[in-house]
Short mmCIF file of C-alpha atoms in Angstrom, two decimals:
data_model
loop_
_atom_site.label_atom_id
_atom_site.label_comp_id
_atom_site.label_asym_id
_atom_site.label_seq_id
_atom_site.Cartn_x
_atom_site.Cartn_y
_atom_site.Cartn_z
CA MET A 1 15.80 16.99 2.19
CA HIS A 2 16.92 14.10 0.02
CA LEU A 3 15.19 15.54 -3.03
CA ILE A 4 16.89 18.93 -2.47
CA LEU A 5 20.27 17.25 -2.23
CA LYS A 6 19.62 15.48 -5.52
CA ILE A 7 18.68 18.74 -7.20
CA LEU A 8 21.81 20.31 -5.94
CA VAL A 9 24.17 17.60 -7.16
CA TYR A 10 22.52 17.42 -10.54
CA SER A 11 22.89 21.19 -11.06
CA SER A 12 26.61 20.93 -10.17
CA LEU A 13 27.39 18.54 -12.96
CA PHE A 14 28.14 19.67 -16.53
CA THR A 15 25.84 17.07 -18.12
CA GLY A 16 23.26 14.53 -17.12
CA VAL A 17 25.93 11.79 -17.40
CA LEU A 18 28.28 11.14 -14.51
CA GLN A 19 31.96 11.18 -15.49
CA ALA A 20 34.74 10.07 -13.18
CA TYR A 21 36.39 12.83 -11.26
CA GLN A 22 33.53 15.22 -12.16
CA ILE A 23 31.42 13.98 -9.25
CA PRO A 24 32.00 16.29 -6.23
CA TRP A 25 29.45 14.51 -4.04
CA LEU A 26 26.41 12.26 -4.02
CA PRO A 27 23.25 12.41 -2.02
CA CYS A 28 22.83 9.19 0.02
CA LYS A 29 20.70 7.56 2.70
CA PHE A 30 22.46 6.37 5.79
CA MET A 31 20.71 3.31 7.17
CA ASP A 32 21.72 3.56 10.85
CA GLU A 33 20.99 0.98 13.43
CA ASN A 34 20.81 0.75 17.18
CA VAL A 35 21.25 -2.73 18.74
CA PHE A 36 19.86 -3.10 22.32
CA TYR A 37 18.41 -5.57 24.76
CA ASN A 38 14.63 -5.32 25.28
CA ASN A 39 12.71 -5.85 28.49
CA GLU A 40 12.77 -9.62 27.93
CA GLY A 41 16.54 -9.76 27.51
CA HIS A 42 16.42 -10.37 23.80
CA VAL A 43 18.54 -8.45 21.28
CA GLU A 44 16.59 -6.04 19.10
CA THR A 45 17.72 -3.69 16.26
CA LYS A 46 16.12 -0.39 15.55
CA HIS A 47 16.84 1.11 12.13
CA SER A 48 16.65 4.77 11.15
CA ASN A 49 16.89 6.22 7.68
CA ARG A 50 18.96 9.46 7.65
CA ASP A 51 20.12 11.89 5.01
CA ALA A 52 23.83 11.81 4.23
CA ILE A 53 26.38 12.95 1.71
CA LEU A 54 29.12 11.06 0.07
CA GLN A 55 31.63 13.82 -0.56
CA PHE A 56 34.94 13.43 -2.39
CA GLY A 57 37.87 15.60 -1.48
CA HIS A 58 40.64 16.21 1.02
CA LYS A 59 40.88 16.11 4.79
CA GLY A 60 39.64 19.39 6.21
CA ASP A 61 37.31 20.28 3.32
CA ALA A 62 34.18 22.12 4.29
CA PRO A 63 31.03 19.96 4.08
CA VAL A 64 28.60 20.66 1.20
CA ASN A 65 25.77 20.68 3.67
CA PRO A 66 26.73 21.35 7.28
CA ASN A 67 23.49 19.98 8.57
CA ALA A 68 23.86 16.55 6.98
CA LEU A 69 26.05 13.62 8.00
CA THR A 70 29.03 13.70 5.64
CA PHE A 71 31.31 10.83 4.58
CA LEU A 72 34.39 12.71 3.36
CA ILE A 73 36.14 10.25 1.02
CA THR A 74 39.81 11.15 0.61
CA SER A 75 42.11 9.87 -2.14
CA SER A 76 43.44 6.39 -2.21
CA LYS A 77 44.42 3.86 -4.81
CA LEU A 78 40.69 3.19 -5.30
CA ASP A 79 38.22 5.88 -6.54
CA VAL A 80 34.71 4.56 -6.46
CA ARG A 81 33.68 7.13 -9.02
CA ARG A 82 35.64 5.28 -11.61
CA PHE A 83 33.27 2.37 -11.24
CA ILE A 84 30.16 4.39 -11.93
CA GLU A 85 31.44 6.38 -14.81
CA GLY A 86 28.92 6.93 -17.57
CA VAL A 87 25.70 6.47 -15.53
CA GLU A 88 22.88 8.98 -15.61
CA THR A 89 22.30 10.98 -12.50
CA GLU A 90 18.56 10.61 -12.24
CA HIS A 91 18.82 6.85 -12.09
CA VAL A 92 21.50 6.59 -9.35
CA SER A 93 20.78 5.69 -5.72
CA CYS A 94 23.23 5.55 -2.83
CA GLU A 95 22.90 3.76 0.47
CA LEU A 96 25.40 3.81 3.41
CA GLN A 97 25.52 1.35 6.28
CA ARG A 98 27.61 0.33 9.14
CA TYR A 99 29.63 -2.80 8.64
CA SER A 100 30.31 -5.35 11.40
CA THR A 101 33.49 -7.50 11.15
CA GLN A 102 31.75 -10.09 13.35
CA GLY A 103 34.28 -9.83 16.10
CA ILE A 104 37.34 -10.05 13.79
CA HIS A 105 39.78 -7.28 14.63
CA MET A 106 42.93 -7.00 12.56
CA ARG A 107 45.12 -4.32 11.01
CA TRP A 108 44.53 -3.33 7.46
CA PRO A 109 47.66 -3.65 5.34
CA VAL A 110 47.54 -0.04 4.17
CA ARG A 111 48.57 2.14 7.01
CA GLY A 112 46.01 4.58 8.34
CA GLU A 113 46.23 7.68 10.54
CA HIS A 114 45.32 5.60 13.60
CA GLU A 115 45.76 2.02 14.58
CA TYR A 116 42.12 0.90 14.56
CA ASN A 117 39.27 1.10 12.08
CA ARG A 118 35.55 1.62 11.80
CA TRP A 119 33.92 0.15 8.74
CA PHE A 120 30.98 1.11 6.54
CA THR A 121 29.56 -0.01 3.21
CA CYS A 122 28.30 2.08 0.30
CA LYS A 123 25.92 0.61 -2.23
CA ILE A 124 25.45 2.56 -5.46
CA ARG A 125 22.89 1.36 -7.91
CA ASP A 126 21.85 2.58 -11.40
CA SER A 127 18.24 1.56 -12.04
CA LYS A 128 18.56 2.05 -15.79
CA SER A 129 21.78 0.09 -16.56
CA GLN A 130 21.29 -2.27 -13.54
CA LEU A 131 24.86 -1.48 -12.41
CA SER A 132 25.49 -2.34 -8.78
CA VAL A 133 28.61 -1.18 -6.91
CA LEU A 134 29.53 -2.16 -3.37
CA SER A 135 32.34 -0.21 -1.64
CA PHE A 136 33.95 -0.76 1.74
CA ILE A 137 34.73 2.47 3.56
CA ARG A 138 37.38 2.66 6.23
CA GLN A 139 37.51 5.27 8.95
CA SER A 140 40.67 5.27 10.96
CA THR A 141 40.16 5.67 14.73
CA ALA A 142 42.23 5.67 17.90
CA VAL A 143 39.47 3.95 19.78
CA PRO A 144 40.38 0.20 20.29
CA PRO A 145 37.76 -2.50 19.84
CA THR A 146 35.72 -3.42 22.99
CA GLY A 147 36.33 -7.14 22.66
CA GLN A 148 32.72 -7.87 21.75
CA HIS A 149 30.77 -7.80 18.47
CA ASP A 150 31.01 -4.23 17.28
CA TYR A 151 27.31 -4.00 16.39
CA ARG A 152 26.57 -4.18 20.16
CA SER A 153 28.53 -1.05 20.89
CA TRP A 154 28.21 1.21 17.75
CA THR A 155 29.66 4.59 18.21
CA PRO A 156 26.87 7.18 17.92
CA ILE A 157 27.03 9.37 14.77
CA GLU A 158 25.32 12.75 14.82
CA ASP A 159 23.85 14.84 12.02
CA GLY A 160 26.39 17.37 10.85
CA GLU A 161 29.31 15.14 11.79
CA ILE A 162 32.12 14.65 9.20
CA LEU A 163 33.56 11.15 8.92
CA THR A 164 36.93 11.31 7.01
CA ALA A 165 37.49 7.93 5.40
CA THR A 166 38.93 6.08 2.37
CA VAL A 167 37.58 3.36 0.07
CA VAL A 168 39.60 0.14 0.43
CA MET A 169 37.62 -2.46 -1.55
CA VAL A 170 35.06 -2.31 -4.33
CA MET A 171 32.88 -5.01 -5.95
CA LYS A 172 30.79 -4.41 -9.11
CA THR A 173 28.41 -6.29 -11.26
CA GLN A 174 26.59 -5.03 -14.38
CA THR A 175 24.25 -8.14 -14.43
CA PRO A 176 22.27 -8.22 -11.04
CA LYS A 177 19.28 -9.54 -13.02
CA ILE A 178 19.56 -11.84 -16.02
CA LYS A 179 16.77 -13.14 -18.16
CA ALA A 180 18.12 -16.13 -20.15
CA SER A 181 16.55 -18.41 -22.74
CA LEU A 182 17.07 -22.15 -22.65
CA ARG A 183 20.32 -23.50 -24.10
CA SER A 184 21.90 -20.04 -24.07
CA THR A 185 25.28 -19.05 -22.74
CA GLN A 186 25.25 -16.53 -19.91
CA LYS A 187 27.96 -14.48 -18.32
CA LEU A 188 27.44 -13.47 -14.67
CA ASP A 189 29.48 -10.30 -14.32
CA CYS A 190 31.55 -9.78 -11.22
CA HIS A 191 34.64 -7.65 -10.65
CA TYR A 192 36.55 -6.52 -7.60
CA ALA A 193 39.43 -4.17 -6.63
CA ILE A 194 41.51 -3.80 -3.51
CA ASP A 195 43.68 -0.82 -2.40
CA HIS A 196 46.86 -2.98 -1.94
CA LYS A 197 48.76 -5.74 -3.70
CA ALA A 198 49.57 -9.26 -2.49
CA ALA A 199 46.25 -9.40 -0.60
CA ASN A 200 45.10 -12.74 0.66
CA VAL A 201 41.86 -12.91 -1.38
CA VAL A 202 39.35 -15.74 -1.38
CA VAL A 203 36.80 -15.72 -4.31
CA GLU A 204 33.79 -17.95 -4.26
CA TRP A 205 30.67 -18.53 -6.30
CA HIS A 206 27.61 -20.08 -4.74
CA LYS A 207 24.08 -20.73 -5.76
CA ARG A 208 21.46 -20.20 -3.08
CA GLY A 209 20.07 -23.44 -1.84
CA GLU A 210 23.04 -25.55 -2.80
CA ARG A 211 25.56 -26.79 -0.32
CA THR A 212 28.69 -26.97 -2.53
CA SER A 213 30.25 -23.96 -4.13
CA LEU A 214 30.36 -23.61 -7.91
CA PHE A 215 33.93 -22.17 -7.78
CA ASN A 216 36.42 -21.08 -5.22
CA HIS A 217 39.97 -19.79 -5.34
CA SER A 218 42.49 -18.74 -2.76
CA SER A 219 45.21 -16.33 -3.90
CA GLN A 220 47.43 -17.46 -0.99
CA SER A 221 47.47 -21.10 -1.87
CA GLY A 222 46.78 -20.65 -5.58
CA VAL A 223 44.29 -23.53 -5.41
CA SER A 224 41.07 -23.37 -7.36
CA GLN A 225 38.09 -25.69 -7.21
CA GLY A 226 35.15 -25.87 -9.58
CA SER A 227 34.81 -24.23 -13.01
CA GLY A 228 33.16 -21.34 -14.85
CA VAL A 229 35.68 -18.62 -14.02
CA THR A 230 38.65 -17.82 -16.36
CA LEU A 231 41.73 -18.28 -14.08
CA LYS A 232 43.93 -16.00 -16.20
CA LYS A 233 41.56 -13.10 -15.40
CA LEU A 234 41.57 -13.57 -11.63
CA SER A 235 44.66 -11.40 -11.19
CA THR A 236 42.87 -8.48 -12.92
CA GLY A 237 39.89 -8.67 -10.59
CA ASP A 238 37.60 -10.26 -13.16
CA VAL A 239 35.90 -13.13 -11.44
CA SER A 240 32.80 -13.41 -13.82
CA TYR A 241 31.09 -16.79 -13.93
CA THR A 242 29.96 -18.36 -17.23
CA ILE A 243 27.01 -20.71 -17.64
CA PRO A 244 27.69 -22.40 -21.03
CA PHE A 245 24.28 -24.03 -21.45
CA SER A 246 21.29 -22.60 -19.65
CA LYS A 247 18.71 -25.09 -18.31
CA MET A 248 15.70 -24.84 -16.05
CA SER A 249 17.87 -25.93 -13.23
CA SER A 250 20.13 -22.91 -13.95
CA GLN A 251 17.50 -20.64 -12.45
CA GLY A 252 18.23 -19.05 -9.03
CA MET A 253 20.22 -16.54 -7.05
CA TYR A 254 23.96 -16.66 -7.63
CA MET A 255 26.38 -15.05 -5.13
CA CYS A 256 29.82 -13.82 -6.06
CA SER A 257 31.79 -13.23 -2.84
CA VAL A 258 35.26 -11.82 -2.14
CA THR A 259 36.93 -12.17 1.23
CA VAL A 260 39.78 -10.09 2.44
CA LEU A 261 39.81 -10.30 6.17
CA PRO A 262 38.15 -8.70 7.95
CA LEU A 263 35.93 -7.79 5.05
CA TYR A 264 33.46 -10.03 3.23
CA GLY A 265 31.59 -8.69 0.23
CA THR A 266 28.83 -10.24 -1.86
CA GLN A 267 27.14 -9.33 -5.16
CA GLU A 268 23.94 -11.17 -5.84
CA ILE A 269 22.95 -12.03 -9.44
CA ASN A 270 19.39 -13.36 -10.03
CA LEU A 271 19.04 -15.58 -13.24
CA GLN A 272 15.59 -16.27 -14.60
CA ILE A 273 14.67 -18.48 -17.51
CA GLU A 274 12.29 -16.97 -20.08
CA GLU A 275 11.10 -18.72 -23.16
CA ALA A 276 8.85 -16.97 -25.67
CA PRO A 277 5.67 -18.95 -26.77
CA ARG A 278 5.34 -20.44 -30.28
CA VAL A 279 1.81 -19.56 -31.50
CA SER A 280 -0.21 -21.66 -34.04
CA LEU A 281 -3.78 -21.95 -35.24
CA SER A 282 -5.62 -25.10 -36.11
CA THR A 283 -6.63 -23.53 -39.38
CA GLY A 284 -4.82 -21.69 -42.18
CA PRO A 285 -5.13 -17.98 -43.05
CA SER A 286 -8.57 -18.63 -44.64
CA LEU A 287 -11.42 -20.91 -43.65
CA THR A 288 -14.48 -21.75 -45.80
CA LEU A 289 -17.67 -23.10 -44.21
CA THR A 290 -21.22 -23.58 -45.30
CA VAL A 291 -24.12 -21.93 -43.39
CA GLY A 292 -24.92 -23.89 -40.23
CA GLU A 293 -21.64 -25.80 -40.22
CA GLU A 294 -19.72 -25.91 -36.96
CA LYS A 295 -15.96 -25.84 -36.66
CA LYS A 296 -13.68 -25.99 -33.60
CA VAL A 297 -10.83 -23.44 -33.92
CA ILE A 298 -7.86 -23.72 -31.62
CA CYS A 299 -5.12 -21.27 -30.82
CA GLU A 300 -2.06 -22.89 -29.08
CA ALA A 301 0.75 -21.16 -27.23
CA ASP A 302 3.54 -23.72 -26.77
CA GLY A 303 7.05 -23.83 -25.32
CA TYR A 304 6.78 -20.70 -23.01
CA TYR A 305 8.11 -20.13 -19.56
CA PRO A 306 7.33 -18.94 -16.88
CA LEU A 307 3.64 -19.85 -16.33
CA ASP A 308 1.72 -16.61 -16.88
CA VAL A 309 0.48 -16.28 -20.49
CA GLU A 310 -2.61 -14.58 -21.91
CA ILE A 311 -4.53 -15.71 -24.88
CA GLU A 312 -7.41 -13.68 -26.32
CA TRP A 313 -9.58 -14.26 -29.30
CA THR A 314 -11.17 -11.21 -31.07
CA HIS A 315 -13.03 -10.67 -34.35
CA GLN A 316 -13.50 -7.83 -36.78
CA ASP A 317 -16.14 -7.27 -39.46
CA ALA A 318 -15.05 -7.44 -43.10
CA ALA A 319 -15.76 -3.71 -43.66
CA ASP A 320 -13.37 -2.80 -40.80
CA VAL A 321 -10.48 -5.08 -41.65
CA GLY A 322 -7.54 -3.13 -42.98
CA ARG A 323 -8.98 0.26 -41.98
CA ARG A 324 -6.50 2.46 -40.09
CA VAL A 325 -8.67 5.47 -39.42
CA GLY A 326 -12.03 5.32 -37.83
CA ALA A 327 -12.32 1.56 -37.51
CA PRO A 328 -13.84 0.29 -34.24
CA LEU A 329 -11.79 -1.89 -31.94
CA PRO A 330 -11.96 -5.60 -32.49
CA LYS A 331 -14.57 -7.33 -30.33
CA VAL A 332 -13.54 -9.96 -27.77
CA LEU A 333 -15.13 -13.34 -28.20
CA ASP A 334 -17.10 -14.43 -25.11
CA ASN A 335 -17.40 -18.15 -25.89
CA VAL A 336 -13.73 -19.01 -25.64
CA LEU A 337 -12.65 -22.08 -23.56
CA TYR A 338 -9.17 -22.84 -22.23
CA SER A 339 -7.31 -26.05 -21.66
CA SER A 340 -5.19 -26.58 -18.60
CA HIS A 341 -1.47 -25.73 -18.62
CA LYS A 342 0.52 -28.73 -19.90
CA ALA A 343 4.12 -29.34 -19.09
CA ASN A 344 6.51 -30.24 -21.91
CA PRO A 345 9.52 -32.52 -21.48
CA ASP A 346 11.88 -29.58 -21.31
CA GLN A 347 9.65 -28.13 -18.48
CA THR A 348 8.23 -25.37 -20.73
CA LEU A 349 4.43 -25.06 -20.83
CA SER A 350 1.59 -25.03 -23.36
CA LEU A 351 -1.92 -23.68 -23.29
CA SER A 352 -4.79 -23.70 -25.77
CA ALA A 353 -7.70 -21.33 -26.23
CA PHE A 354 -10.51 -22.58 -28.52
CA PHE A 355 -14.05 -21.85 -29.53
CA TYR A 356 -16.81 -23.38 -31.70
CA LEU A 357 -17.55 -21.37 -34.77
CA ASN A 358 -21.15 -21.67 -36.11
CA ALA A 359 -21.04 -20.35 -39.59
CA LYS A 360 -23.54 -17.65 -40.50
CA LEU A 361 -23.79 -15.90 -43.80
CA SER A 362 -23.40 -12.48 -42.04
CA ASP A 363 -20.06 -13.65 -40.66
CA SER A 364 -18.54 -14.10 -44.13
CA GLY A 365 -15.46 -11.94 -44.53
CA ARG A 366 -15.01 -11.49 -40.76
CA GLN A 367 -11.40 -11.78 -39.45
CA PHE A 368 -10.69 -13.71 -36.28
CA THR A 369 -7.44 -12.91 -34.41
CA CYS A 370 -5.66 -14.75 -31.58
CA THR A 371 -3.42 -12.55 -29.51
CA VAL A 372 -0.84 -14.10 -27.15
CA SER A 373 0.97 -12.00 -24.44
CA HIS A 374 3.83 -13.14 -22.30
CA GLN A 375 6.48 -11.43 -20.20
CA SER A 376 9.24 -12.73 -22.59
CA LEU A 377 7.59 -10.76 -25.42
CA ARG A 378 8.07 -7.05 -26.12
CA VAL A 379 5.17 -7.21 -28.52
CA ALA A 380 2.28 -9.69 -28.38
CA ILE A 381 2.08 -12.29 -31.07
CA LYS A 382 -1.00 -12.25 -33.36
CA LYS A 383 -2.35 -14.92 -35.68
CA SER A 384 -5.51 -14.36 -37.83
CA PHE A 385 -7.75 -16.11 -40.32
CA THR A 386 -10.55 -14.85 -42.47
CA LEU A 387 -13.84 -16.70 -42.62
CA THR A 388 -15.79 -17.34 -45.88
CA VAL A 389 -19.38 -18.59 -45.49
CA GLN A 390 -21.24 -20.04 -48.51
CA GLU A 391 -24.91 -20.77 -48.89
CA PRO A 392 -25.87 -24.48 -49.03
CA SER A 393 -27.72 -24.10 -52.36
CA LYS A 394 -24.69 -22.78 -54.11
CA VAL A 395 -22.62 -25.55 -52.72
CA MET A 396 -25.15 -28.13 -53.82
CA PHE A 397 -25.42 -26.66 -57.28
CA VAL A 398 -21.59 -26.70 -57.72
CA GLY A 399 -21.64 -30.33 -56.40
CA LEU A 400 -24.35 -31.39 -58.86
CA LEU A 401 -22.52 -29.80 -61.73
CA CYS A 402 -19.38 -31.70 -60.78
CA PHE A 403 -21.33 -34.95 -60.30
CA GLY A 404 -23.16 -34.44 -63.66
CA GLY A 405 -19.90 -33.81 -65.47
CA VAL A 406 -18.29 -36.92 -64.06
CA LEU A 407 -21.39 -39.03 -64.92
CA LEU A 408 -21.38 -37.77 -68.51
CA VAL A 409 -17.78 -38.68 -68.93
CA VAL A 410 -18.43 -42.15 -67.64
CA ILE A 411 -21.43 -42.72 -70.03
CA VAL A 412 -19.36 -41.53 -73.04
CA LEU A 413 -16.59 -43.94 -72.14
CA LEU A 414 -19.00 -46.84 -71.80
CA VAL A 415 -20.60 -46.11 -75.27
CA LEU A 416 -17.21 -45.92 -76.88
CA ARG A 417 -16.20 -49.19 -75.29
CA LYS A 418 -19.31 -50.90 -76.48
CA THR A 419 -18.90 -49.62 -80.06
CA LEU A 420 -15.31 -50.78 -80.22
CA THR A 421 -16.23 -54.22 -78.94
CA GLY A 422 -19.10 -54.60 -81.53
CA ARG A 423 -16.73 -53.73 -84.44
CA ARG A 424 -14.24 -56.30 -83.39
CA GLN A 425 -16.92 -59.07 -83.20
CA HIS A 426 -18.18 -58.13 -86.70
CA GLN A 427 -14.70 -58.47 -88.17
CA TRP A 428 -14.41 -61.97 -86.86
#
């Protein structure tokens, strides 16, 4: 059913990109809940996932699908479609839920058809751009509150029912997930909008696990505490928080919250530190050894974060190096050893992968490559060197020639010195 609804809405649009006021409706999931007391007297909640439609129009409009639950959103000062303009339809998800005011019952400043209200939330997410929009939906009702928490006496909602409502508050973030490098400046995006002016708004920034807030502001008192938010932009609904210098301690879940009683909305932003490794070899691009000589070759990945990193040593024969067509894949070395992960002073990590190279004449010209993969890298880092192996006889011959040449020069110098000394003595 949900797939059919998506196909229908996609076919109703002119292009694959959603434009404001071109969206007649969206397929959604309504996460309904039933709160009850079990046999032991404890409160339990049963959830059900139901198909629903978020339809935009006017009171009395016919539903797009008479068999589905319809939230008919009528015009107000806020149009949630404006906050999702430009997203691609195939990446959009929509989830509707009931919203509990936790026993707080008060009139909303914008007058409704009836005196009382039922509340819902709508979460629209775009998996491609990571956009997240939270809307508060108000349904005006003549039924007064029961005096207890509303979640204990939810009004049943049937399939095919039409709930005529308006959007009264919207929160949006374009950065629900941030990957930051150390020492970088990061902006945690958070915006909000309300359907009336002069609202008593409280804005807060918290980091999960910390007791004190990073920033808070009350529009009623005009008092702000903390830093990171540009005060001049508060009146425009821009409450984005800036981290000027990212550190390891900057990691965590940040919560941007806006309170307009009886509503409390939160957008969560998860910031993760990622540092790409610096890769180096213990040898240069070429290495010359004699037959039988042993050499320890090290590939080090340094300064990376988080922990998981992969280091692989491979080799390729001289005849295959540089071949693009028909060349066999490089072979993985099976005698590689690894060090333990080491922590650096800045809490980044390092790891080494090494092997002992026993020079053979048949290995001459072979290329050895160290490949390092990490989640911070789009493409793995590769470092290579080429091995040259010489026969011992050739090396000894070259050495003897060099030694003989030096010895001959020394003898010539000694003879010349003796000759000059004899001439001077003769003259005396």
